[in-house]
CSV table of C-alpha atoms in Angstrom, one decimal:
chain,number,residue,atom,x,y,z
A,1,MET,CA,33.8,-115.4,-21.4
A,2,LEU,CA,35.7,-114.6,-24.7
A,3,GLN,CA,32.9,-116.6,-26.8
A,4,ALA,CA,30.4,-114.8,-24.4
A,5,ALA,CA,31.5,-111.3,-25.4
A,6,VAL,CA,31.4,-112.3,-29.1
A,7,GLU,CA,28.2,-113.3,-28.9
A,8,GLN,CA,26.8,-110.3,-27.6
A,9,ALA,CA,28.7,-107.6,-29.5
A,10,PHE,CA,26.9,-105.1,-31.2
A,11,ASN,CA,29.3,-105.0,-34.3
A,12,ALA,CA,29.2,-108.2,-36.5
A,13,VAL,CA,32.4,-110.8,-36.0
A,14,VAL,CA,33.0,-113.9,-38.4
A,15,ILE,CA,36.0,-116.4,-38.6
A,16,THR,CA,36.7,-118.2,-41.7
A,17,THR,CA,39.6,-120.3,-42.9
A,18,ALA,CA,42.8,-119.6,-43.9
A,19,ASP,CA,42.6,-121.7,-47.3
A,20,LEU,CA,42.8,-119.0,-50.2
A,21,GLN,CA,42.3,-121.8,-52.8
A,22,GLY,CA,39.6,-122.1,-55.3
A,23,ASP,CA,36.4,-120.4,-53.5
A,24,GLY,CA,38.2,-120.0,-50.4
A,25,PRO,CA,38.2,-119.0,-47.6
A,26,HIS,CA,35.1,-120.5,-46.0
A,27,ILE,CA,33.0,-119.4,-42.7
A,28,THR,CA,33.5,-121.3,-39.7
A,29,TYR,CA,31.8,-119.0,-37.2
A,30,CYS,CA,29.7,-116.0,-37.0
A,31,ASN,CA,28.1,-114.2,-34.5
A,32,PRO,CA,24.1,-113.3,-34.1
A,33,ALA,CA,25.1,-109.6,-34.9
A,34,PHE,CA,26.9,-110.8,-38.6
A,35,CYS,CA,23.5,-113.1,-39.0
A,36,GLN,CA,20.9,-110.1,-38.4
A,37,LEU,CA,23.7,-107.6,-40.7
A,38,THR,CA,23.4,-110.3,-43.3
A,39,GLY,CA,19.8,-112.1,-43.1
A,40,TYR,CA,21.0,-115.4,-42.7
A,41,SER,CA,21.4,-117.6,-39.9
A,42,ALA,CA,24.4,-119.1,-38.8
A,43,ALA,CA,23.6,-122.7,-40.2
A,44,GLU,CA,23.2,-120.8,-44.0
A,45,LEU,CA,26.6,-119.0,-43.3
A,46,GLN,CA,28.5,-122.4,-41.8
A,47,GLY,CA,31.3,-123.4,-44.3
A,48,ARG,CA,30.1,-120.7,-47.1
A,49,SER,CA,32.4,-118.5,-48.9
A,50,PRO,CA,32.0,-115.0,-47.7
A,51,ARG,CA,31.6,-114.1,-51.4
A,52,LEU,CA,27.3,-114.9,-51.2
A,53,LEU,CA,27.4,-111.5,-49.9
A,54,GLN,CA,28.8,-110.3,-52.9
A,55,GLY,CA,26.8,-108.7,-55.8
A,56,PRO,CA,26.6,-105.8,-58.8
A,57,LEU,CA,27.4,-103.1,-56.1
A,58,THR,CA,30.5,-104.6,-54.4
A,59,ASP,CA,33.6,-102.6,-55.4
A,60,GLN,CA,35.9,-105.0,-57.4
A,61,ARG,CA,38.9,-102.7,-56.2
A,62,VAL,CA,38.4,-103.1,-53.0
A,63,LEU,CA,38.1,-106.7,-53.2
A,64,GLN,CA,41.5,-106.7,-55.1
A,65,ARG,CA,43.3,-105.1,-52.0
A,66,LEU,CA,41.3,-107.3,-49.6
A,67,ARG,CA,42.7,-110.7,-51.6
A,68,ASP,CA,46.4,-108.8,-51.9
A,69,SER,CA,46.3,-108.2,-47.9
A,70,LEU,CA,45.0,-111.8,-47.4
A,71,HIS,CA,47.9,-113.6,-49.1
A,72,GLN,CA,50.3,-111.4,-47.7
A,73,GLY,CA,48.5,-111.8,-44.1
A,74,THR,CA,48.4,-108.0,-43.3
A,75,PHE,CA,45.7,-106.1,-41.5
A,76,PHE,CA,42.9,-105.3,-43.9
A,77,LEU,CA,40.4,-102.1,-43.3
A,78,GLY,CA,37.7,-100.9,-46.0
A,79,SER,CA,34.3,-100.5,-47.1
A,80,THR,CA,32.1,-101.6,-49.9
A,81,PHE,CA,28.7,-102.8,-50.8
A,82,ASN,CA,27.0,-106.3,-49.3
A,83,TYR,CA,24.0,-107.8,-50.0
A,84,ARG,CA,21.9,-109.4,-47.4
A,85,LYS,CA,19.9,-112.6,-48.3
A,86,ASP,CA,16.5,-110.6,-49.4
A,87,GLY,CA,18.7,-109.0,-52.1
A,88,SER,CA,18.9,-105.7,-50.3
A,89,ALA,CA,22.5,-103.9,-50.3
A,90,TYR,CA,23.9,-102.6,-47.4
A,91,LEU,CA,27.4,-100.8,-46.8
A,92,VAL,CA,29.8,-102.4,-44.6
A,93,GLU,CA,33.0,-101.4,-43.4
A,94,TRP,CA,35.0,-104.0,-42.1
A,95,ASN,CA,38.1,-105.2,-40.8
A,96,ILE,CA,40.3,-108.2,-41.3
A,97,SER,CA,43.4,-109.6,-39.3
A,98,PRO,CA,44.9,-112.8,-39.4
A,99,VAL,CA,45.2,-115.6,-36.7
A,100,ARG,CA,48.6,-116.9,-36.2
A,101,ASP,CA,50.1,-120.4,-34.3
A,102,ALA,CA,52.9,-120.6,-32.2
A,103,GLN,CA,54.7,-121.1,-35.0
A,104,GLY,CA,53.7,-117.8,-36.9
A,105,GLN,CA,51.4,-119.9,-39.5
A,106,ILE,CA,48.1,-118.2,-40.3
A,107,GLN,CA,45.4,-120.6,-39.3
A,108,ALA,CA,42.1,-118.5,-39.8
A,109,PHE,CA,41.0,-115.0,-40.5
A,110,VAL,CA,39.0,-112.9,-38.2
A,111,SER,CA,36.8,-109.8,-39.5
A,112,VAL,CA,34.8,-107.2,-37.5
A,113,GLN,CA,32.1,-105.4,-39.9
A,114,GLN,CA,29.8,-102.7,-39.2
A,115,ASP,CA,26.9,-101.3,-41.2
A,116,ILE,CA,27.7,-97.8,-41.9
A,117,THR,CA,24.8,-97.3,-44.8
A,118,ALA,CA,23.1,-94.3,-42.5
A,119,ARG,CA,26.5,-92.7,-41.1
A,120,VAL,CA,27.3,-92.6,-45.1
A,121,GLU,CA,23.9,-91.4,-46.3
A,122,ALA,CA,23.9,-88.7,-43.1
A,123,GLN,CA,27.2,-87.7,-44.6
A,124,GLN,CA,26.1,-87.2,-48.0
A,125,ARG,CA,23.3,-85.4,-47.0
A,126,GLN,CA,25.7,-82.9,-44.9
A,127,ALA,CA,27.7,-82.9,-47.9
A,128,LEU,CA,25.0,-81.9,-50.3
A,129,LEU,CA,23.5,-79.6,-47.4
A,130,ALA,CA,27.3,-77.8,-47.2
A,131,ARG,CA,27.4,-77.8,-51.2
A,132,ALA,CA,23.9,-76.0,-51.1
A,133,LEU,CA,24.8,-73.5,-48.6
A,134,HIS,CA,27.7,-72.5,-50.6
A,135,ALA,CA,25.9,-72.3,-53.3
A,136,THR,CA,23.6,-70.0,-52.3
A,137,ARG,CA,24.1,-66.2,-52.8
A,138,ASP,CA,23.6,-65.4,-48.9
A,139,ALA,CA,25.9,-65.2,-46.1
A,140,VAL,CA,25.0,-68.0,-43.9
A,141,LEU,CA,26.3,-68.6,-40.3
A,142,ILE,CA,25.5,-71.3,-38.0
A,143,ALA,CA,26.6,-71.5,-34.4
A,144,ASP,CA,26.1,-73.6,-31.0
A,145,HIS,CA,23.5,-72.5,-28.3
A,146,GLN,CA,26.5,-70.6,-26.9
A,147,ALA,CA,27.0,-68.4,-30.0
A,148,HIS,CA,30.1,-69.9,-31.0
A,149,ILE,CA,30.5,-70.4,-35.2
A,150,LEU,CA,30.2,-74.0,-36.2
A,151,PHE,CA,29.9,-72.8,-40.0
A,152,VAL,CA,30.1,-70.2,-42.4
A,153,ASN,CA,29.6,-70.6,-46.3
A,154,GLN,CA,31.5,-68.6,-49.0
A,155,ALA,CA,28.9,-65.9,-49.4
A,156,PHE,CA,29.9,-65.0,-45.6
A,157,GLU,CA,33.5,-64.7,-46.4
A,158,HIS,CA,33.0,-62.5,-49.3
A,159,LEU,CA,30.4,-60.3,-47.4
A,160,THR,CA,32.7,-60.0,-44.4
A,161,GLY,CA,36.3,-60.8,-45.9
A,162,TYR,CA,36.9,-63.0,-43.1
A,163,ALA,CA,38.1,-66.7,-44.1
A,164,SER,CA,35.9,-70.0,-42.6
A,165,ALA,CA,39.2,-70.9,-40.7
A,166,GLU,CA,39.6,-67.5,-38.9
A,167,VAL,CA,35.9,-67.0,-37.4
A,168,LEU,CA,35.0,-70.9,-36.4
A,169,GLY,CA,35.1,-71.2,-32.8
A,170,CYS,CA,34.7,-67.2,-32.4
A,171,THR,CA,31.4,-65.3,-31.7
A,172,PRO,CA,30.1,-62.7,-33.9
A,173,GLN,CA,31.0,-59.6,-32.1
A,174,PHE,CA,33.8,-59.2,-34.0
A,175,LEU,CA,31.7,-57.9,-37.0
A,176,GLN,CA,29.9,-55.5,-34.6
A,177,SER,CA,31.0,-52.0,-35.8
A,178,GLY,CA,29.8,-49.6,-32.8
A,179,GLN,CA,27.0,-47.8,-35.0
A,180,HIS,CA,24.2,-49.6,-33.1
A,181,PRO,CA,23.1,-48.5,-29.5
A,182,PRO,CA,23.1,-51.0,-26.8
A,183,ALA,CA,19.7,-51.3,-26.9
A,184,PHE,CA,19.5,-52.8,-30.4
A,185,TYR,CA,21.6,-55.7,-29.1
A,186,THR,CA,19.6,-55.6,-26.1
A,187,GLN,CA,16.4,-56.6,-28.4
A,188,LEU,CA,18.3,-59.0,-30.0
A,189,ARG,CA,19.4,-61.0,-27.2
A,190,GLU,CA,15.6,-61.2,-25.7
A,191,ALA,CA,14.2,-62.2,-28.9
A,192,LEU,CA,16.5,-65.0,-29.2
A,193,ALA,CA,16.0,-66.1,-25.6
A,194,ARG,CA,12.5,-65.9,-25.7
A,195,GLY,CA,13.0,-68.4,-28.7
A,196,ASP,CA,11.9,-66.1,-31.3
A,197,SER,CA,13.5,-65.3,-34.8
A,198,TYR,CA,15.1,-61.7,-35.1
A,199,GLN,CA,15.2,-59.5,-37.8
A,200,ALA,CA,16.9,-56.1,-38.6
A,201,THR,CA,19.4,-54.7,-41.1
A,202,PHE,CA,22.6,-54.6,-39.4
A,203,THR,CA,25.4,-52.2,-39.7
A,204,ASN,CA,28.4,-54.6,-39.5
A,205,ARG,CA,32.3,-54.0,-40.0
A,206,HIS,CA,34.5,-55.6,-42.8
A,207,LYS,CA,38.1,-57.2,-42.3
A,208,ARG,CA,39.1,-54.4,-44.2
A,209,GLY,CA,37.7,-51.6,-42.0
A,210,HIS,CA,35.1,-50.2,-43.6
A,211,LEU,CA,31.2,-50.5,-43.3
A,212,TYR,CA,28.8,-53.0,-44.8
A,213,HIS,CA,24.9,-53.1,-44.2
A,214,ALA,CA,23.5,-56.9,-44.3
A,215,ALA,CA,19.5,-57.4,-43.7
A,216,GLN,CA,19.8,-60.5,-41.2
A,217,THR,CA,17.7,-63.2,-40.0
A,218,ILE,CA,18.9,-64.8,-36.6
A,219,THR,CA,16.6,-67.9,-36.0
A,220,PRO,CA,16.9,-70.1,-32.6
A,221,LEU,CA,17.3,-73.9,-33.8
A,222,LYS,CA,15.5,-76.3,-31.0
A,223,ASP,CA,15.6,-80.1,-30.5
A,224,ASP,CA,12.9,-82.5,-29.6
A,225,THR,CA,12.4,-81.0,-26.1
A,226,GLY,CA,12.2,-77.5,-27.6
A,227,THR,CA,15.8,-76.4,-26.0
A,228,VAL,CA,18.2,-73.9,-28.1
A,229,GLN,CA,20.7,-76.0,-29.7
A,230,HIS,CA,21.9,-73.8,-32.4
A,231,TYR,CA,21.5,-70.7,-34.3
A,232,VAL,CA,21.5,-70.0,-38.3
A,233,CYS,CA,21.8,-66.4,-39.4
A,234,VAL,CA,21.1,-65.7,-42.8
A,235,SER,CA,22.4,-62.5,-44.4
A,236,LYS,CA,21.8,-60.3,-47.3
A,237,ASP,CA,24.0,-57.6,-48.8
A,238,VAL,CA,22.1,-54.5,-48.8
A,239,THR,CA,24.6,-51.6,-48.7
A,240,GLU,CA,23.9,-50.6,-51.8
A,241,LEU,CA,20.0,-49.9,-51.2
A,242,VAL,CA,20.4,-48.5,-47.8
A,243,THR,CA,23.3,-46.1,-49.2
A,244,ARG,CA,20.6,-45.1,-52.0
A,245,THR,CA,18.2,-44.6,-49.5
A,246,GLN,CA,20.3,-42.7,-47.5
A,247,GLU,CA,20.9,-40.2,-50.2
A,248,LEU,CA,17.3,-39.9,-51.2
A,249,ARG,CA,16.5,-39.2,-47.5
A,250,GLN,CA,19.5,-36.7,-47.7
A,251,GLN,CA,18.7,-35.2,-50.9
A,252,ALA,CA,14.7,-35.1,-49.6
A,253,HIS,CA,15.6,-33.1,-46.5
A,254,HIS,CA,18.7,-31.4,-47.4
A,255,ASP,CA,19.3,-28.5,-49.7
A,256,ALA,CA,21.5,-29.2,-52.3
A,257,LEU,CA,24.3,-26.1,-52.2
A,258,THR,CA,24.5,-26.0,-48.5
A,259,GLY,CA,23.8,-29.2,-47.2
A,260,LEU,CA,22.0,-27.4,-44.6
A,261,LEU,CA,18.1,-28.5,-43.8
A,262,ASN,CA,15.5,-27.9,-46.5
A,263,ARG,CA,12.4,-26.1,-45.6
A,264,TYR,CA,10.4,-29.2,-45.5
A,265,ALA,CA,12.8,-30.3,-42.9
A,266,GLY,CA,12.6,-27.3,-41.4
A,267,GLU,CA,9.1,-27.3,-40.8
A,268,LYS,CA,9.2,-30.5,-39.3
A,269,GLN,CA,11.6,-29.7,-37.0
A,270,LEU,CA,9.3,-26.4,-36.2
A,271,GLN,CA,6.6,-28.8,-35.6
A,272,ARG,CA,8.6,-31.2,-33.2
A,273,CYS,CA,9.8,-28.3,-30.7
A,274,GLN,CA,6.0,-27.2,-30.7
A,275,GLN,CA,4.6,-30.3,-29.9
A,276,ALA,CA,7.3,-30.2,-26.9
A,277,ALA,CA,6.5,-27.2,-26.0
A,278,GLN,CA,2.9,-27.9,-25.7
A,279,THR,CA,3.0,-30.9,-24.1
A,280,ASP,CA,6.3,-31.0,-21.8
A,281,GLY,CA,6.3,-27.1,-21.5
A,282,VAL,CA,10.2,-27.1,-22.9
A,283,GLY,CA,10.4,-24.2,-24.9
A,284,TYR,CA,12.2,-22.9,-28.0
A,285,ALA,CA,13.9,-19.7,-29.5
A,286,LEU,CA,14.2,-19.0,-33.1
A,287,ILE,CA,16.8,-16.9,-34.8
A,288,LEU,CA,16.0,-15.8,-38.3
A,289,ALA,CA,19.3,-14.6,-40.2
A,290,ASP,CA,19.1,-12.7,-44.1
A,291,ILE,CA,22.8,-12.1,-45.7
A,292,ASP,CA,22.6,-8.2,-46.1
A,293,GLU,CA,23.0,-7.2,-49.6
A,294,PHE,CA,22.7,-10.5,-51.1
A,295,LYS,CA,21.2,-9.2,-54.6
A,296,GLN,CA,24.2,-6.8,-54.8
A,297,ILE,CA,26.7,-9.1,-54.4
A,298,ASN,CA,25.2,-11.7,-57.0
A,299,ASP,CA,24.9,-8.6,-59.5
A,300,ARG,CA,28.0,-8.0,-59.3
A,301,TRP,CA,30.2,-10.6,-58.6
A,302,GLY,CA,28.1,-13.1,-60.2
A,303,HIS,CA,26.1,-16.1,-59.1
A,304,GLU,CA,28.9,-18.2,-58.2
A,305,ALA,CA,30.5,-15.7,-55.7
A,306,GLY,CA,27.1,-15.8,-54.4
A,307,ASP,CA,27.0,-19.4,-53.9
A,308,GLN,CA,30.2,-19.4,-52.1
A,309,VAL,CA,28.8,-16.8,-49.7
A,310,LEU,CA,26.1,-19.0,-49.1
A,311,LEU,CA,28.3,-21.7,-48.4
A,312,ARG,CA,30.7,-20.1,-45.9
A,313,CYS,CA,27.6,-18.4,-44.0
A,314,ALA,CA,25.9,-21.8,-43.7
A,315,GLN,CA,29.6,-23.2,-42.4
A,316,LEU,CA,29.5,-20.6,-40.0
A,317,LEU,CA,25.8,-21.3,-38.6
A,318,SER,CA,26.4,-24.7,-38.6
A,319,THR,CA,29.4,-24.4,-36.4
A,320,ALA,CA,28.5,-22.1,-33.8
A,321,VAL,CA,25.0,-24.2,-33.0
A,322,ARG,CA,24.8,-27.1,-30.6
A,323,SER,CA,24.4,-30.5,-31.5
A,324,GLY,CA,21.1,-30.3,-31.3
A,325,ASP,CA,19.8,-27.6,-33.0
A,326,ALA,CA,19.1,-27.0,-36.7
A,327,VAL,CA,20.0,-24.7,-39.1
A,328,VAL,CA,17.8,-24.3,-41.7
A,329,ARG,CA,18.3,-22.7,-45.6
A,330,TRP,CA,14.4,-21.2,-45.2
A,331,GLY,CA,15.0,-19.7,-48.5
A,332,GLY,CA,17.2,-17.4,-50.7
A,333,GLU,CA,19.9,-15.7,-48.4
A,334,GLU,CA,17.7,-16.3,-45.6
A,335,PHE,CA,18.5,-18.7,-42.4
A,336,LEU,CA,16.4,-20.3,-39.8
A,337,ILE,CA,17.8,-21.8,-36.8
A,338,VAL,CA,15.6,-23.7,-34.4
A,339,LEU,CA,16.9,-24.0,-30.8
A,340,PRO,CA,15.1,-26.2,-28.7
A,341,GLY,CA,15.3,-25.8,-25.0
A,342,CYS,CA,16.9,-22.3,-25.5
A,343,PRO,CA,16.3,-19.3,-23.5
A,344,LEU,CA,15.9,-16.1,-25.5
A,345,ASP,CA,19.2,-14.3,-23.7
A,346,ALA,CA,21.2,-17.1,-25.0
A,347,ALA,CA,19.7,-17.0,-28.3
A,348,HIS,CA,19.9,-13.3,-28.3
A,349,SER,CA,23.8,-14.2,-27.8
A,350,LEU,CA,24.3,-16.7,-29.9
A,351,ALA,CA,22.8,-14.6,-32.8
A,352,GLU,CA,24.8,-11.5,-31.8
A,353,HIS,CA,28.2,-13.9,-32.2
A,354,MET,CA,27.3,-15.5,-35.4
A,355,ARG,CA,27.0,-11.6,-36.7
A,356,THR,CA,30.5,-10.7,-35.4
A,357,THR,CA,32.1,-13.6,-36.8
A,358,LEU,CA,30.8,-13.3,-40.0
A,359,ALA,CA,31.2,-9.4,-40.2
A,360,ALA,CA,34.9,-10.1,-39.3
A,361,GLN,CA,36.3,-12.4,-41.7
A,362,GLU,CA,36.7,-11.4,-45.3
A,363,ASP,CA,35.8,-13.3,-48.6
A,364,ALA,CA,38.5,-13.2,-51.0
A,365,THR,CA,36.0,-12.1,-53.9
A,366,VAL,CA,33.2,-10.1,-52.4
A,367,GLY,CA,35.2,-8.5,-49.3
A,368,GLN,CA,33.1,-8.0,-46.0
A,369,VAL,CA,29.8,-9.9,-45.4
A,370,THR,CA,27.2,-9.2,-43.2
A,371,MET,CA,23.7,-10.2,-41.6
A,372,SER,CA,21.2,-9.3,-40.1
A,373,LEU,CA,19.1,-11.5,-37.3
A,374,GLY,CA,15.8,-11.1,-35.9
A,375,VAL,CA,15.8,-13.6,-32.5
A,376,ALA,CA,12.7,-14.7,-30.6
A,377,ALA,CA,11.4,-17.2,-28.0
A,378,TRP,CA,8.1,-19.0,-27.6
A,379,GLN,CA,5.6,-17.6,-25.4
A,380,ALA,CA,2.7,-19.5,-24.1
A,381,PRO,CA,0.3,-20.2,-26.0
A,382,GLU,CA,1.3,-19.0,-29.5
A,383,ASP,CA,1.8,-21.6,-32.4
A,384,SER,CA,5.2,-22.3,-34.2
A,385,ALA,CA,3.6,-20.0,-37.0
A,386,GLU,CA,3.0,-17.1,-34.4
A,387,LEU,CA,6.7,-17.2,-33.3
A,388,LEU,CA,8.1,-17.5,-36.6
A,389,ARG,CA,6.2,-14.5,-37.6
A,390,ARG,CA,7.4,-12.5,-34.6
A,391,THR,CA,11.1,-13.6,-35.7
A,392,ASP,CA,10.7,-12.1,-39.0
A,393,GLN,CA,9.4,-8.9,-37.5
A,394,ALA,CA,12.4,-8.8,-35.3
A,395,LEU,CA,14.6,-9.5,-38.6
A,396,TYR,CA,12.8,-6.7,-40.5
A,397,HIS,CA,13.2,-4.4,-37.4
A,398,ALA,CA,17.1,-5.0,-37.7
A,399,LYS,CA,17.3,-4.4,-41.4
A,400,GLY,CA,15.3,-1.1,-41.0
A,401,GLN,CA,17.9,0.1,-38.6
A,402,GLY,CA,21.2,0.0,-40.7
A,403,ARG,CA,21.3,-3.8,-41.2
A,404,ASN,CA,24.3,-5.9,-39.5
A,405,GLN,CA,22.8,-6.0,-36.2
A,406,VAL,CA,20.8,-8.5,-34.2
A,407,ALA,CA,16.8,-7.2,-33.1
A,408,VAL,CA,15.0,-9.2,-30.5
A,409,ALA,CA,11.2,-9.9,-30.1
A,410,ARG,CA,10.5,-9.3,-26.8
């Protein structure tokens, strides 16, 4: 049974004599796996020294350790290059054990060997890939089919602030910032479930707490049957680009002094409200506010004081409106407030609140500052230009009636 097991073993087995003199020891037995490994037949190996398998790439340091172990009668484990009968090299891993008789004398050595060339080459390729991934400036994350992280490169550590040891085995959810709506992640999951790649700019949270923006591509990796086994995510830090874009958008749509929407953005808001009114019947109202005697403020107190008055009025108007309303610096000292879905009476009450609140405050330099306001609500089938004209007429009426009052266009 033992002989049959050795004959049929997957690993190569060779037995040699214990003679260490001359070119000894010599092969006394080898199984078929050893013959297949070396390319020699059993007859060709019988009585030969295993040294016939050595060649230029055979590591002499390993052989010296081997000889030391044989002389000491201890177990040996090592690996180096050997050569087949056809001259081709292979990387062999072998262990050698002494076989002793009843008196403890070494009678033979038995060696179990395995060709590890493919395994080492795979390890080397894997190491090369890891070095390449660490060398790239883009952050790379590899996860299993359940999104548990298996690998991150050094660029990922730099981008996120997390060390590799902190994230392995986790899912990437710890990077979520709360800045994306649930639908964003729903689209991500649906795309990956279909086996599709997903590309988007993510707003993530750094380990230190601040936000960063990353252009990410997440790709499913499938096996030969088409089953997703892994996911690879490549991220590029685009924080500077996103920040600059936001700044440009802010500059393009907001007034530099007050931070309110500028006239261009206000006109866009008017168009959206007008579209909703015409298609869905959702009305809207406008308030046009003008600071009373603003030219005199500039002439008497200077433009710096005038700018402070504009800022204070802008802050008051912004604080008074709802989150979906728009406050626009329409021009000079004039402000337009766009109120989607707001009836005329509510807009009138809001305008009166704005007027009284401003009039009750004292500016440290100028003293009392007042506003005149005109109010109008959309009436089908008028367009936004007609509604704006009626609102302006109401403002003109309020100015004409003595200022610091609200006039409503009915």
